[in-house]
CSV table of C-alpha atoms in Angstrom, one decimal:
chain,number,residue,atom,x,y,z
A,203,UNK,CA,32.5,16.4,-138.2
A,204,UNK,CA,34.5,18.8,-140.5
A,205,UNK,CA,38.2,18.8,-139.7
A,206,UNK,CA,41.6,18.9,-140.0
A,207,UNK,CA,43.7,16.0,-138.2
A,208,UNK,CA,47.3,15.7,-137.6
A,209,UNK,CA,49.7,13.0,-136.2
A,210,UNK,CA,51.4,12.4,-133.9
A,211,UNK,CA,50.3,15.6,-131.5
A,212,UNK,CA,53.9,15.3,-129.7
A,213,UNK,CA,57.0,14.1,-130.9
A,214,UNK,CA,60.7,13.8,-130.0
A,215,UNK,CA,63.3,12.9,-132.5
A,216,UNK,CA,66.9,13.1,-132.5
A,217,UNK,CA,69.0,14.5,-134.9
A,218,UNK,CA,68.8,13.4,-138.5
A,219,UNK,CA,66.0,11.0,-138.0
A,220,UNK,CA,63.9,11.1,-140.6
A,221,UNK,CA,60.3,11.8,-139.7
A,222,UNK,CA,56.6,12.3,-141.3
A,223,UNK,CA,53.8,14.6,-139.6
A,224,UNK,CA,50.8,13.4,-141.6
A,225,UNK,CA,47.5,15.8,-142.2
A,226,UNK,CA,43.7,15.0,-143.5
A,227,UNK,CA,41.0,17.2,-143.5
A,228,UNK,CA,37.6,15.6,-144.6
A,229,UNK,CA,36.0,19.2,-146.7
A,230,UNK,CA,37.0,18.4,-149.7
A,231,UNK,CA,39.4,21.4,-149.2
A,232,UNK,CA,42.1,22.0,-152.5
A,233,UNK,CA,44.6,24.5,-150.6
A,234,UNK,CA,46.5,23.1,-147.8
A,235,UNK,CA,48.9,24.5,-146.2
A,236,UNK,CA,52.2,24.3,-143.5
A,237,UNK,CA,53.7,26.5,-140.8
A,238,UNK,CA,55.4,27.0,-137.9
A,239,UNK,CA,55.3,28.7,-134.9
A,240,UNK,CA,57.8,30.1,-133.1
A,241,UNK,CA,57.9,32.4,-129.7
A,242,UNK,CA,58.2,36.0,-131.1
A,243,UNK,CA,58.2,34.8,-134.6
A,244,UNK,CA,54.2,34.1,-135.2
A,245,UNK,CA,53.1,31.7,-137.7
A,246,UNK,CA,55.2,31.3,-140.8
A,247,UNK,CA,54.4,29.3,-144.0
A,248,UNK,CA,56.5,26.5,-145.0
A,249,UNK,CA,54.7,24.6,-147.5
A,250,UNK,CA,51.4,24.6,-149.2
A,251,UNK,CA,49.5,23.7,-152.1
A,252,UNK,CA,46.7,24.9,-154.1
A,253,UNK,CA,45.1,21.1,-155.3
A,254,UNK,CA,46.6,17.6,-156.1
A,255,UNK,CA,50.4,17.5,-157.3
A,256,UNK,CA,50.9,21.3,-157.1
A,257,UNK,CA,53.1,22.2,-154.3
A,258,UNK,CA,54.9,25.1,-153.8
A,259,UNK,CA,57.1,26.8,-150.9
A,260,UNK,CA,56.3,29.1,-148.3
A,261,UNK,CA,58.3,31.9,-146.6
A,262,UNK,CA,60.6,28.8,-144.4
A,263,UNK,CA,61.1,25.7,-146.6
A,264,UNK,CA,64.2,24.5,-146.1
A,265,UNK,CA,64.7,20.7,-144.6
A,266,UNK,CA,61.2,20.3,-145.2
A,267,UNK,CA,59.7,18.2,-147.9
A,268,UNK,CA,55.7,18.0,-148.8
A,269,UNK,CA,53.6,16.0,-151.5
A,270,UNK,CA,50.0,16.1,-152.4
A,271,UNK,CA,49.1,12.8,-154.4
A,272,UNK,CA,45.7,12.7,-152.7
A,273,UNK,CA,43.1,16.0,-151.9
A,274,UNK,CA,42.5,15.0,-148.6
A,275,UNK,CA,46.2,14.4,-147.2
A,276,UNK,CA,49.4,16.3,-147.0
A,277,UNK,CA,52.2,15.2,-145.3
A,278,UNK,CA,55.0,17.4,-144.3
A,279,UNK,CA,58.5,15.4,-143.9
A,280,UNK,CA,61.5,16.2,-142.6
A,281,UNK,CA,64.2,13.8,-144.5
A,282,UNK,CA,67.0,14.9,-141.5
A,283,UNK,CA,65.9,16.8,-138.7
A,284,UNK,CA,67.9,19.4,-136.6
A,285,UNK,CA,67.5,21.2,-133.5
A,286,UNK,CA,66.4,23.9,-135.0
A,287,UNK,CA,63.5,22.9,-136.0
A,288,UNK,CA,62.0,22.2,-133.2
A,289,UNK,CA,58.6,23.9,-133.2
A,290,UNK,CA,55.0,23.4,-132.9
A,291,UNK,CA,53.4,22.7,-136.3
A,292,UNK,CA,50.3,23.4,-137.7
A,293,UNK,CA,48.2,22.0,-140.7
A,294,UNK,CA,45.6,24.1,-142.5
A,295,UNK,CA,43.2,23.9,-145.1
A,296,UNK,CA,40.8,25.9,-147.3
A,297,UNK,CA,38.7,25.6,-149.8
A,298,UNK,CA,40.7,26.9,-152.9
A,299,UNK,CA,43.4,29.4,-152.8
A,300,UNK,CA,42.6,33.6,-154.1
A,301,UNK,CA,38.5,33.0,-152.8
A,302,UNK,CA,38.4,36.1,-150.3
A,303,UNK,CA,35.4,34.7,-148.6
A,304,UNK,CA,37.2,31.0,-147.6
A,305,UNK,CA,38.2,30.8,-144.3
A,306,UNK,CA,41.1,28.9,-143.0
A,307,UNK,CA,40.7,25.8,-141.0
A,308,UNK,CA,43.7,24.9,-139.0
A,309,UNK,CA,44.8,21.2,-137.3
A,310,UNK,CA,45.3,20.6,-133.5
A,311,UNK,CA,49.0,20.9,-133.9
A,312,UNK,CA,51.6,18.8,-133.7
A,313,UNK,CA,54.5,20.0,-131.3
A,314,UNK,CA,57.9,18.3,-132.3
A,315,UNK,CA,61.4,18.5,-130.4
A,316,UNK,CA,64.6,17.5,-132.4
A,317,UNK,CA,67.4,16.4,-129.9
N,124,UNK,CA,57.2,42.1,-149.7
N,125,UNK,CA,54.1,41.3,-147.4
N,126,UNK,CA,54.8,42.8,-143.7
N,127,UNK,CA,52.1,41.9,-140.8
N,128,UNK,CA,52.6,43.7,-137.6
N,129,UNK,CA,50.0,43.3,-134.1
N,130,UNK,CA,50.4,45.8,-131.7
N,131,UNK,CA,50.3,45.8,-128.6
N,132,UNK,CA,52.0,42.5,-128.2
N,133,UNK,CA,50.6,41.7,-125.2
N,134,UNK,CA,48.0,43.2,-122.8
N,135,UNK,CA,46.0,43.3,-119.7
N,136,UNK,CA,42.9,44.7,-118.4
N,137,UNK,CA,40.4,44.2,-115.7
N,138,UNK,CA,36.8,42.4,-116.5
N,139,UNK,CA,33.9,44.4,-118.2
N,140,UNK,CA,36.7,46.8,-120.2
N,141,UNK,CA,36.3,47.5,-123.8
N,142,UNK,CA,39.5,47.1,-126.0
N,143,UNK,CA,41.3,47.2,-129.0
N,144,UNK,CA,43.8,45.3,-131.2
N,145,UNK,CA,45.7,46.2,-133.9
N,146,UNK,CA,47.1,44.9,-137.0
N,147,UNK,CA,48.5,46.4,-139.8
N,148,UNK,CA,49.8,45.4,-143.2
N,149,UNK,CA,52.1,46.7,-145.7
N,150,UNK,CA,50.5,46.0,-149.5
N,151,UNK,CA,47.4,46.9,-149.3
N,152,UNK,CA,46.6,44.1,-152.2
N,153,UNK,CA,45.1,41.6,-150.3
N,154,UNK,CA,42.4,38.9,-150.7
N,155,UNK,CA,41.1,39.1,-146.9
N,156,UNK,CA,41.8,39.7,-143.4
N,157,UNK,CA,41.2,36.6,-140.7
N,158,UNK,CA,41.3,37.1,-136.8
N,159,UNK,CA,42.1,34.3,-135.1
N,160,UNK,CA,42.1,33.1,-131.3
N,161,UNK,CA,44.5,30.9,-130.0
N,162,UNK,CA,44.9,29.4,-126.5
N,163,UNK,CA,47.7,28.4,-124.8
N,164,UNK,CA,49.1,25.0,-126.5
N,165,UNK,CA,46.1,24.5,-128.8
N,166,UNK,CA,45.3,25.2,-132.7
N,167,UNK,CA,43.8,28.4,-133.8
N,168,UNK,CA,40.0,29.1,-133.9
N,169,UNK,CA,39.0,32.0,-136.5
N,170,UNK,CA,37.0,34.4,-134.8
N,171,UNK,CA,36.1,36.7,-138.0
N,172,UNK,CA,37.0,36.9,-141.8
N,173,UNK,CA,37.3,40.1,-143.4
N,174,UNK,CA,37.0,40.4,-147.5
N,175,UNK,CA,39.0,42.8,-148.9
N,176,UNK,CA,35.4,44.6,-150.3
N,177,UNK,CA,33.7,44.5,-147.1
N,178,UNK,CA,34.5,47.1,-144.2
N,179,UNK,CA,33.7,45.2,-141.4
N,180,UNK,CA,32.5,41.8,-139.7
N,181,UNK,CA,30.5,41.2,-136.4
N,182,UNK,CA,30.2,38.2,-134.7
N,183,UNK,CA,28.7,38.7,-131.0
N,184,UNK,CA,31.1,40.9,-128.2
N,185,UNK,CA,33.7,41.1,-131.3
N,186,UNK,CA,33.9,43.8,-134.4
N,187,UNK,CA,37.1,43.8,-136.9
N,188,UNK,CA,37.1,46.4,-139.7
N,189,UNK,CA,38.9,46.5,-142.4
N,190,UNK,CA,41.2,50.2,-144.1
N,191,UNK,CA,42.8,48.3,-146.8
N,192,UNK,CA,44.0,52.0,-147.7
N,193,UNK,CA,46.0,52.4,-145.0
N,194,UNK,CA,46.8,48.8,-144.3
N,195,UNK,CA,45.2,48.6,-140.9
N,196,UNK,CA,42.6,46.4,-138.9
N,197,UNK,CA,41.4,46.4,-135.5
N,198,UNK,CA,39.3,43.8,-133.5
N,199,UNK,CA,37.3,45.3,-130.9
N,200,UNK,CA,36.2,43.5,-128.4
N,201,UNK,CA,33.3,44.7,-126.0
N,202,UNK,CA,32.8,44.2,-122.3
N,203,UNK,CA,35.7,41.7,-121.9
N,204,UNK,CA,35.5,38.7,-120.1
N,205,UNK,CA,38.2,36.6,-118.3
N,206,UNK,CA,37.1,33.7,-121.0
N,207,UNK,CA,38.6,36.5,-123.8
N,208,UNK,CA,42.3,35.6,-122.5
N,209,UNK,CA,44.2,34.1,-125.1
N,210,UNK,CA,46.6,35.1,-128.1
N,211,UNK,CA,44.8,37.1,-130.9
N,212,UNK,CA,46.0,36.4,-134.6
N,213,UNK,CA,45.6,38.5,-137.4
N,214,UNK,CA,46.5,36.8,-141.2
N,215,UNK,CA,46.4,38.1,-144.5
N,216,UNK,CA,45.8,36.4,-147.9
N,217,UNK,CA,47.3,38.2,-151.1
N,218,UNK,CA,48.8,36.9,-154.5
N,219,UNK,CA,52.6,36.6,-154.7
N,220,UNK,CA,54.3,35.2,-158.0
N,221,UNK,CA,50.8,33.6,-159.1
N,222,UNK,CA,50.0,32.1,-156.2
N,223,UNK,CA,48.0,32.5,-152.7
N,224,UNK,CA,49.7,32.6,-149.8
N,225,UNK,CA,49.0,33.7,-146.2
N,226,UNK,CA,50.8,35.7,-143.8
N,227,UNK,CA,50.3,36.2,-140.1
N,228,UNK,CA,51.2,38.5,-137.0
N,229,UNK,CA,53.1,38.0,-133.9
N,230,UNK,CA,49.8,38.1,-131.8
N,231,UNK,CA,48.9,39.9,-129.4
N,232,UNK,CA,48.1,38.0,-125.4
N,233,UNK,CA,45.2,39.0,-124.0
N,234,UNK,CA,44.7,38.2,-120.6
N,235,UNK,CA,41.2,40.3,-118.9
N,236,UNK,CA,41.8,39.9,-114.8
N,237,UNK,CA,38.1,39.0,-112.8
């Protein structure tokens, strides 16, 4: 089945733990992609990238990190977690990047809370 | 820079109505228009994908069209059903500093009352 995993689904942290949030997706997808969501704020993009070793930010990237060394993964990390970023988190992936016809396919979510 | 607004945010009506939602953009250079569903504590699902040459997409009870002139979609959904309750999503893909990048709304929450 095509998809797009992420782990762990729920996670609490305290302060300046660092801590991963991996993502696969099995399509063979080159553009994945970060956000956030916030009440009142929507979905905002934190990370993404457009194929292996090309990463670039999004509209919220600071105290997150990202790498892309293989297609099919793209963990987001967060080297020293505050509260503020407490969130829900969502993975996404498309085919390539600039194709107006490619849909996005997004992960379950992964709803962290920083203590 | 790349504004997405949805209006109403949030919205009720009784079974069977017809409705609207809105979205609207602010550069008109865009690569598509996705509508997404989300329900309460779970990913999104896209509903309909919008190119920026096409006018419109159907898919069942649900319509978006696409006025990349005046920056503006709507999702019509026909002869709701309590099932339709959820948040809508509209998201835009455009170039910004050679790149592709998507930006979404706020949403609008939809709840239809049996």
């Amino acid at each position: 089945e095509a998809q797009v995993t992420q782990n762990p689904r729920y996670l609490i942290t305290v302060t300046g733990k660092k801590l991963t949030v991996t993502c696969s997706q099995n399509m063979n997808h080159e553009y994945m992609s970060w956000y956030r969501q916030d009440p009142g704020l929507g979905l905002r993009q934190i990370y993404y990238s457009m194929n292996v070793e090309v990463t670039d930010k999004g509209d919220v990237p600071e105290g997150y990190k990202v790498s892309r060394k293989e297609k099919r993964n793209f963990p987001l990390i967060l080297e020293s977690p505050s509260p503020n970023q407490t969130s829900l988190y969502f993975c996404a992936s498309s085919l390539a990047g600039g194709r107006p016809q490619e849909t996005q396919y997004f992960g379950p979510g992964t709803r962290l809370l920083v203590l | 820079k790349q504004e997405v607004t949805q209006i109403p945010a949030a919205l009720s009506v009784p079974e069977g109505e017809n409705l609207v939602l809105n979205c609207s953009f602010t550069d008109s250079a865009i690569y598509n228009l996705q509508w997404f569903r989300q329900d309460p504590g779970k990913g999104l699902t896209s509903l309909l994908l919008i190119q920026s040459s096409q006018r419109e997409q159907t898919s069942g009870r649900l319509n978006a069209s696409l006025d990349k002139s005046s920056g503006r979609s709507t999702l019509y959904i026909a002869a709701s059903q309590p099932g339709d309750s959820a948040t809508y999503l509209c998201a835009v893909q455009f170039k910004a500093s050679g790149t592709y990048k998507y930006i979404f709304g706020t949403g609008t929450r939809l709840k239809v009352l049996a």
